[in-house]
Amino acid sequence: MVLISIGTAGTTPQQIVRTAISEIGHEIDSVAKISGLYLTSSFPAGSGPDFVNAAIRIETDRAPVEILAILHRIEAAAGRVRTGRWGPRTLDLDLLAVGDLVLPDAATQGRWRALSLADQQRLTPEGLVLPHPRLQDRAFVLVPLADIAPAWVHPLLGLSVAAMLAALSATDRAAVIPFAPV
């Protein structure tokens, strides 16, 4: 499952999403399902313009590190320049999960999941951590993810996307505003 976050500057968010999804389908494999588009504030607050978020489910036999490398190439082709953690960006493609795979291991994934917000902002993992360590905490991830995979269960938390979303505050969920269909 891939989360697409897009800054609203420049071309329209719908165009960026459609182009990114097309590239993912071309480069990786079959795009099985696409969420609606959702408008959200930047995260953390004040780190850039508002974003448009979407999630897609792909079907592939490719290795997670290969998928991530392809996503980074698509970001770069869209003009993404990595200048700092959580800075403004034209396109942000996150690999959220690959089935029930845990990478690199449960202990490492747990350490990254438990980081304080300050440490999340300054530290970057050396390798891929799956599932994404903070997907359970972020409405801007879970709302579009619930469109495409509400029954997916986090392999370490034992909670479905629907349950993780329901556990967030009503304020957090309401801050994810339906924007447009893809």
PDB file of C-alpha atoms in Angstrom:
ATOM      1  CA  MET A   1       0.000   0.000   0.000  1.00  0.00           C
ATOM      2  CA  VAL A   2       1.345   3.382  -0.971  1.00  0.00           C
ATOM      3  CA  LEU A   3       0.347   6.769   0.403  1.00  0.00           C
ATOM      4  CA  ILE A   4       0.568   9.722  -1.950  1.00  0.00           C
ATOM      5  CA  SER A   5       0.951  13.160  -0.348  1.00  0.00           C
ATOM      6  CA  ILE A   6       1.064  16.140  -2.630  1.00  0.00           C
ATOM      7  CA  GLY A   7       1.728  19.818  -2.038  1.00  0.00           C
ATOM      8  CA  THR A   8      -0.941  21.926  -3.722  1.00  0.00           C
ATOM      9  CA  ALA A   9       1.443  24.350  -5.422  1.00  0.00           C
ATOM     10  CA  GLY A  10       2.019  24.142  -9.176  1.00  0.00           C
ATOM     11  CA  THR A  11      -0.040  21.772 -11.266  1.00  0.00           C
ATOM     12  CA  THR A  12      -3.344  20.594  -9.837  1.00  0.00           C
ATOM     13  CA  PRO A  13      -3.288  17.915  -7.160  1.00  0.00           C
ATOM     14  CA  GLN A  14      -5.532  15.718  -9.294  1.00  0.00           C
ATOM     15  CA  GLN A  15      -3.021  15.873 -12.157  1.00  0.00           C
ATOM     16  CA  ILE A  16      -0.120  15.029  -9.850  1.00  0.00           C
ATOM     17  CA  VAL A  17      -2.036  12.088  -8.350  1.00  0.00           C
ATOM     18  CA  ARG A  18      -3.082  10.741 -11.746  1.00  0.00           C
ATOM     19  CA  THR A  19       0.455  11.042 -13.086  1.00  0.00           C
ATOM     20  CA  ALA A  20       1.985   9.402  -9.992  1.00  0.00           C
ATOM     21  CA  ILE A  21      -0.526   6.532 -10.098  1.00  0.00           C
ATOM     22  CA  SER A  22       0.092   6.034 -13.803  1.00  0.00           C
ATOM     23  CA  GLU A  23       3.851   5.943 -13.223  1.00  0.00           C
ATOM     24  CA  ILE A  24       3.485   3.518 -10.323  1.00  0.00           C
ATOM     25  CA  GLY A  25       1.320   1.246 -12.475  1.00  0.00           C
ATOM     26  CA  HIS A  26       3.844   1.438 -15.310  1.00  0.00           C
ATOM     27  CA  GLU A  27       6.983   1.040 -13.173  1.00  0.00           C
ATOM     28  CA  ILE A  28       5.857  -1.390 -10.491  1.00  0.00           C
ATOM     29  CA  ASP A  29       2.822  -3.404 -11.575  1.00  0.00           C
ATOM     30  CA  SER A  30      -0.925  -3.419 -11.264  1.00  0.00           C
ATOM     31  CA  VAL A  31      -2.692  -0.674  -9.320  1.00  0.00           C
ATOM     32  CA  ALA A  32      -5.483  -2.698  -7.703  1.00  0.00           C
ATOM     33  CA  LYS A  33      -7.372   0.048  -5.854  1.00  0.00           C
ATOM     34  CA  ILE A  34      -7.264   3.833  -5.444  1.00  0.00           C
ATOM     35  CA  SER A  35      -8.709   5.902  -2.592  1.00  0.00           C
ATOM     36  CA  GLY A  36     -10.403   9.253  -2.922  1.00  0.00           C
ATOM     37  CA  LEU A  37      -8.376  12.434  -2.510  1.00  0.00           C
ATOM     38  CA  TYR A  38      -8.265  14.170   0.868  1.00  0.00           C
ATOM     39  CA  LEU A  39      -7.116  17.669   1.810  1.00  0.00           C
ATOM     40  CA  THR A  40      -5.028  17.903   4.987  1.00  0.00           C
ATOM     41  CA  SER A  41      -2.804  20.388   6.742  1.00  0.00           C
ATOM     42  CA  SER A  42       0.923  19.852   6.430  1.00  0.00           C
ATOM     43  CA  PHE A  43       2.549  17.623   9.013  1.00  0.00           C
ATOM     44  CA  PRO A  44       3.935  18.699  11.319  1.00  0.00           C
ATOM     45  CA  ALA A  45       1.831  21.865  11.408  1.00  0.00           C
ATOM     46  CA  GLY A  46       3.547  24.771   9.673  1.00  0.00           C
ATOM     47  CA  SER A  47       6.029  22.604   7.756  1.00  0.00           C
ATOM     48  CA  GLY A  48       4.655  23.572   4.367  1.00  0.00           C
ATOM     49  CA  PRO A  49       1.518  24.033   2.303  1.00  0.00           C
ATOM     50  CA  ASP A  50      -1.582  21.918   2.732  1.00  0.00           C
ATOM     51  CA  PHE A  51      -1.448  18.459   1.176  1.00  0.00           C
ATOM     52  CA  VAL A  52      -3.689  16.275  -0.855  1.00  0.00           C
ATOM     53  CA  ASN A  53      -3.446  12.658   0.271  1.00  0.00           C
ATOM     54  CA  ALA A  54      -4.479   9.432  -1.401  1.00  0.00           C
ATOM     55  CA  ALA A  55      -3.648   5.767  -0.956  1.00  0.00           C
ATOM     56  CA  ILE A  56      -3.294   3.022  -3.530  1.00  0.00           C
ATOM     57  CA  ARG A  57      -2.984  -0.726  -3.303  1.00  0.00           C
ATOM     58  CA  ILE A  58      -0.634  -2.350  -5.775  1.00  0.00           C
ATOM     59  CA  GLU A  59      -0.161  -5.988  -6.650  1.00  0.00           C
ATOM     60  CA  THR A  60       3.445  -6.928  -7.273  1.00  0.00           C
ATOM     61  CA  ASP A  61       6.051  -9.564  -6.622  1.00  0.00           C
ATOM     62  CA  ARG A  62       8.800  -6.941  -6.313  1.00  0.00           C
ATOM     63  CA  ALA A  63      10.850  -6.656  -3.145  1.00  0.00           C
ATOM     64  CA  PRO A  64       9.948  -3.768  -0.796  1.00  0.00           C
ATOM     65  CA  VAL A  65      13.343  -2.051  -1.242  1.00  0.00           C
ATOM     66  CA  GLU A  66      12.860  -2.178  -5.014  1.00  0.00           C
ATOM     67  CA  ILE A  67       9.372  -0.684  -4.684  1.00  0.00           C
ATOM     68  CA  LEU A  68      10.738   2.117  -2.489  1.00  0.00           C
ATOM     69  CA  ALA A  69      13.519   2.878  -4.993  1.00  0.00           C
ATOM     70  CA  ILE A  70      10.940   3.162  -7.778  1.00  0.00           C
ATOM     71  CA  LEU A  71       8.779   5.456  -5.630  1.00  0.00           C
ATOM     72  CA  HIS A  72      11.805   7.694  -4.978  1.00  0.00           C
ATOM     73  CA  ARG A  73      12.537   7.866  -8.727  1.00  0.00           C
ATOM     74  CA  ILE A  74       8.913   8.887  -9.404  1.00  0.00           C
ATOM     75  CA  GLU A  75       9.175  11.579  -6.711  1.00  0.00           C
ATOM     76  CA  ALA A  76      12.387  12.918  -8.261  1.00  0.00           C
ATOM     77  CA  ALA A  77      10.800  12.989 -11.723  1.00  0.00           C
ATOM     78  CA  ALA A  78       7.992  15.086 -10.206  1.00  0.00           C
ATOM     79  CA  GLY A  79      10.553  17.613  -8.957  1.00  0.00           C
ATOM     80  CA  ARG A  80      10.992  16.382  -5.401  1.00  0.00           C
ATOM     81  CA  VAL A  81      14.227  17.559  -3.840  1.00  0.00           C
ATOM     82  CA  ARG A  82      14.982  16.105  -0.412  1.00  0.00           C
ATOM     83  CA  THR A  83      16.224  19.101   1.589  1.00  0.00           C
ATOM     84  CA  GLY A  84      15.135  18.096   5.068  1.00  0.00           C
ATOM     85  CA  ARG A  85      12.847  15.822   7.014  1.00  0.00           C
ATOM     86  CA  TRP A  86       9.165  16.716   6.573  1.00  0.00           C
ATOM     87  CA  GLY A  87       9.897  19.829   4.518  1.00  0.00           C
ATOM     88  CA  PRO A  88       7.796  21.184   1.653  1.00  0.00           C
ATOM     89  CA  ARG A  89       7.630  18.756  -1.265  1.00  0.00           C
ATOM     90  CA  THR A  90       5.933  18.398  -4.604  1.00  0.00           C
ATOM     91  CA  LEU A  91       5.265  14.697  -4.143  1.00  0.00           C
ATOM     92  CA  ASP A  92       5.756  12.283  -1.243  1.00  0.00           C
ATOM     93  CA  LEU A  93       5.230   8.583  -1.909  1.00  0.00           C
ATOM     94  CA  ASP A  94       5.366   6.428   1.213  1.00  0.00           C
ATOM     95  CA  LEU A  95       5.399   2.655   1.241  1.00  0.00           C
ATOM     96  CA  LEU A  96       3.062   1.915   4.147  1.00  0.00           C
ATOM     97  CA  ALA A  97       2.957  -1.869   4.268  1.00  0.00           C
ATOM     98  CA  VAL A  98       3.606  -5.016   2.280  1.00  0.00           C
ATOM     99  CA  GLY A  99       1.074  -7.581   3.451  1.00  0.00           C
ATOM    100  CA  ASP A 100       2.023  -8.703   6.951  1.00  0.00           C
ATOM    101  CA  LEU A 101       5.750  -8.198   6.428  1.00  0.00           C
ATOM    102  CA  VAL A 102       7.709  -6.579   9.292  1.00  0.00           C
ATOM    103  CA  LEU A 103      11.049  -4.975   8.366  1.00  0.00           C
ATOM    104  CA  PRO A 104      13.765  -5.091   9.421  1.00  0.00           C
ATOM    105  CA  ASP A 105      12.378  -6.855  12.532  1.00  0.00           C
ATOM    106  CA  ALA A 106       9.721  -6.362  15.217  1.00  0.00           C
ATOM    107  CA  ALA A 107      12.091  -4.789  17.760  1.00  0.00           C
ATOM    108  CA  THR A 108      13.413  -2.174  15.317  1.00  0.00           C
ATOM    109  CA  GLN A 109       9.921  -1.413  14.042  1.00  0.00           C
ATOM    110  CA  GLY A 110       8.778  -0.988  17.659  1.00  0.00           C
ATOM    111  CA  ARG A 111      11.643   1.420  18.460  1.00  0.00           C
ATOM    112  CA  TRP A 112      10.740   3.614  15.483  1.00  0.00           C
ATOM    113  CA  ARG A 113       7.045   3.448  16.379  1.00  0.00           C
ATOM    114  CA  ALA A 114       7.807   4.657  19.933  1.00  0.00           C
ATOM    115  CA  LEU A 115       9.928   7.708  18.989  1.00  0.00           C
ATOM    116  CA  SER A 116       8.923  11.081  20.353  1.00  0.00           C
ATOM    117  CA  LEU A 117       7.809  13.720  17.828  1.00  0.00           C
ATOM    118  CA  ALA A 118      11.102  15.574  18.322  1.00  0.00           C
ATOM    119  CA  ASP A 119      13.106  12.432  17.549  1.00  0.00           C
ATOM    120  CA  GLN A 120      10.860  11.640  14.565  1.00  0.00           C
ATOM    121  CA  GLN A 121      11.749  15.043  13.125  1.00  0.00           C
ATOM    122  CA  ARG A 122      15.497  14.679  13.487  1.00  0.00           C
ATOM    123  CA  LEU A 123      16.168  10.957  12.989  1.00  0.00           C
ATOM    124  CA  THR A 124      15.935   8.999   9.749  1.00  0.00           C
ATOM    125  CA  PRO A 125      16.099   5.210   9.662  1.00  0.00           C
ATOM    126  CA  GLU A 126      19.019   3.700   7.787  1.00  0.00           C
ATOM    127  CA  GLY A 127      16.780   1.263   5.950  1.00  0.00           C
ATOM    128  CA  LEU A 128      13.162   0.559   5.196  1.00  0.00           C
ATOM    129  CA  VAL A 129      10.886   0.110   8.224  1.00  0.00           C
ATOM    130  CA  LEU A 130       7.584  -1.691   7.570  1.00  0.00           C
ATOM    131  CA  PRO A 131       4.817  -1.242   8.342  1.00  0.00           C
ATOM    132  CA  HIS A 132       5.329   2.511   8.367  1.00  0.00           C
ATOM    133  CA  PRO A 133       6.060   3.157  12.059  1.00  0.00           C
ATOM    134  CA  ARG A 134       3.488   5.898  12.537  1.00  0.00           C
ATOM    135  CA  LEU A 135       0.646   4.958  10.216  1.00  0.00           C
ATOM    136  CA  GLN A 136      -1.540   4.072  13.226  1.00  0.00           C
ATOM    137  CA  ASP A 137      -1.188   7.628  14.580  1.00  0.00           C
ATOM    138  CA  ARG A 138      -2.063   9.631  11.482  1.00  0.00           C
ATOM    139  CA  ALA A 139      -5.569  10.291  10.260  1.00  0.00           C
ATOM    140  CA  PHE A 140      -4.187  11.639   6.971  1.00  0.00           C
ATOM    141  CA  VAL A 141      -2.835   8.120   6.350  1.00  0.00           C
ATOM    142  CA  LEU A 142      -5.660   6.042   7.804  1.00  0.00           C
ATOM    143  CA  VAL A 143      -8.609   7.849   6.182  1.00  0.00           C
ATOM    144  CA  PRO A 144      -7.482   7.184   2.585  1.00  0.00           C
ATOM    145  CA  LEU A 145      -6.133   3.770   3.599  1.00  0.00           C
ATOM    146  CA  ALA A 146      -9.587   2.886   4.962  1.00  0.00           C
ATOM    147  CA  ASP A 147     -10.979   3.526   1.453  1.00  0.00           C
ATOM    148  CA  ILE A 148      -8.844   0.759  -0.031  1.00  0.00           C
ATOM    149  CA  ALA A 149      -7.974  -1.642   2.801  1.00  0.00           C
ATOM    150  CA  PRO A 150     -10.154  -1.183   5.918  1.00  0.00           C
ATOM    151  CA  ALA A 151      -9.670  -4.816   6.957  1.00  0.00           C
ATOM    152  CA  TRP A 152      -5.855  -4.867   6.637  1.00  0.00           C
ATOM    153  CA  VAL A 153      -4.440  -5.795  10.050  1.00  0.00           C
ATOM    154  CA  HIS A 154      -1.215  -4.310  11.382  1.00  0.00           C
ATOM    155  CA  PRO A 155       0.983  -7.382  11.960  1.00  0.00           C
ATOM    156  CA  LEU A 156       2.391  -6.116  15.274  1.00  0.00           C
ATOM    157  CA  LEU A 157      -0.518  -4.151  16.713  1.00  0.00           C
ATOM    158  CA  GLY A 158      -3.185  -6.668  15.714  1.00  0.00           C
ATOM    159  CA  LEU A 159      -5.549  -3.838  14.731  1.00  0.00           C
ATOM    160  CA  SER A 160      -7.316  -3.309  11.418  1.00  0.00           C
ATOM    161  CA  VAL A 161      -7.123  -0.009   9.558  1.00  0.00           C
ATOM    162  CA  ALA A 162     -10.758   0.603  10.527  1.00  0.00           C
ATOM    163  CA  ALA A 163      -9.954   0.003  14.221  1.00  0.00           C
ATOM    164  CA  MET A 164      -6.849   2.210  14.155  1.00  0.00           C
ATOM    165  CA  LEU A 165      -8.865   4.982  12.505  1.00  0.00           C
ATOM    166  CA  ALA A 166     -11.688   4.650  15.043  1.00  0.00           C
ATOM    167  CA  ALA A 167      -9.123   4.950  17.864  1.00  0.00           C
ATOM    168  CA  LEU A 168      -8.087   8.441  16.688  1.00  0.00           C
ATOM    169  CA  SER A 169      -9.886  11.502  17.969  1.00  0.00           C
ATOM    170  CA  ALA A 170     -12.920  12.823  16.124  1.00  0.00           C
ATOM    171  CA  THR A 171     -10.989  16.089  15.663  1.00  0.00           C
ATOM    172  CA  ASP A 172      -8.109  14.298  13.912  1.00  0.00           C
ATOM    173  CA  ARG A 173     -10.477  12.365  11.633  1.00  0.00           C
ATOM    174  CA  ALA A 174     -12.493  15.509  10.796  1.00  0.00           C
ATOM    175  CA  ALA A 175      -9.283  17.326   9.765  1.00  0.00           C
ATOM    176  CA  VAL A 176      -9.007  14.966   6.760  1.00  0.00           C
ATOM    177  CA  ILE A 177     -11.374  16.592   4.299  1.00  0.00           C
ATOM    178  CA  PRO A 178     -12.703  14.796   1.217  1.00  0.00           C
ATOM    179  CA  PHE A 179     -11.286  16.692  -1.744  1.00  0.00           C
ATOM    180  CA  ALA A 180     -12.201  14.909  -4.950  1.00  0.00           C
ATOM    181  CA  PRO A 181     -12.376  11.479  -6.509  1.00  0.00           C
ATOM    182  CA  VAL A 182      -9.348  10.407  -8.516  1.00  0.00           C
TER     183      VAL A 182
END
